Amino acid sequence: MLNHHLQQQKYLSKIKHQNHNILFFAIMANLRVYVASFLVASLLVCCANAQLSNNFYSSTCPKLESIVRSSMTTAVNNEKRIAASILRLFFHDCFVNGCDGSLLLDDSSSIQSEKNAAPNKNSARGFDVIDTIKSNVEASCNATVSCADILALAARDGVVLLGGPTWQVPLGRRDARTASLSAANSQIPSPASSLSTLISMFSAKGLSAKDMTALSGGHTIGQARCTTFRSHIYNDTDIDPGFATTRQANCPLSGGDNNLAPLDLVTPTGFDNNYFKNLLAKKGLLHSDQELFNGGSQDALVRSYSNNEATFRSDFVAAMIKMGNISPLTGTAGEIRKNCRVIN
């Protein structure tokens, strides 16, 4: 009887042990599935929220920033206006499908270049400077740095070289394999824009009215063509009469479309807050400039920037970083172009 009882206990113990093993393996199997699912989910979240980084090329192209700065120094020493032209390229690139270098692409059998859009045709310039920088970067770090990132760095360096503020440019953008002529024609604000149009077009890109006014301060450098300000100097009433007469001397009612005038008549090649002081004096060159100070919602901010250059510089930097973050291609999206004008 005792022997039978012992055998029964051994049998029950064996069954219990087997059940424990089955349970253990089941738990482990479920755990492996959970961990695998978690890793996949984490990877998807990571890639969906890929962020730009200040030190993206620190190991793959450590000399990048010095190469861009050196190239831009040469270009600006040769022609100060080029700093404003590069800044404008960056703005026009970011406003069309994000900061992806699409503006740099030439026409091809598969691409209608954004260079032919109304806001860019006969006015967008500085492409040769970007080509030179790209060539210099390629010589140091082959097929590593995107044209989109080069443009972002060049825009910053142009501002700095004309006395403006500096900032760390978040990097890691990749280049688009396509362009959008139609978006370039419809999404870049025109010099004839009203304040409400400017605010809504910047808002569509995730930029506030404050960002828009700060970024407009980029017009403290550079020049504009007669065709962009003719209507303002002949037809608008929110303009100083003496200033209008001065500008009319080089911008006739007809002809002379490409004659140039400085966007800031005081210090056209110096990055400062005189642009905002000009607006207070009703001496904004473009209709869209003077709209920022014309009895509307941005008057107080324009007055603040005109009185406090440090505030303007700080807000300009914040807005530039924010603009540079508009829909960048990251991870495996897009490509790293070898030549900024053509897809690989």
GROMACS .gro file of C-alpha atoms in nm, residues 105-113 341-343:
model
   12
  105LEU     CA    1   1.699   7.019  -5.947
  106ASP     CA    2   1.722   7.116  -6.316
  107ASP     CA    3   1.466   7.024  -6.581
  108SER     CA    4   1.493   6.665  -6.704
  109SER     CA    5   1.281   6.407  -6.882
  110SER     CA    6   1.118   6.321  -6.547
  111ILE     CA    7   1.135   6.656  -6.364
  112GLN     CA    8   0.974   6.995  -6.417
  113SER     CA    9   1.216   7.222  -6.236
  341ARG     CA   10   2.110   6.948  -6.012
  342VAL     CA   11   2.017   6.588  -6.100
  343ILE     CA   12   1.888   6.280  -5.919
   0.00000   0.00000   0.00000
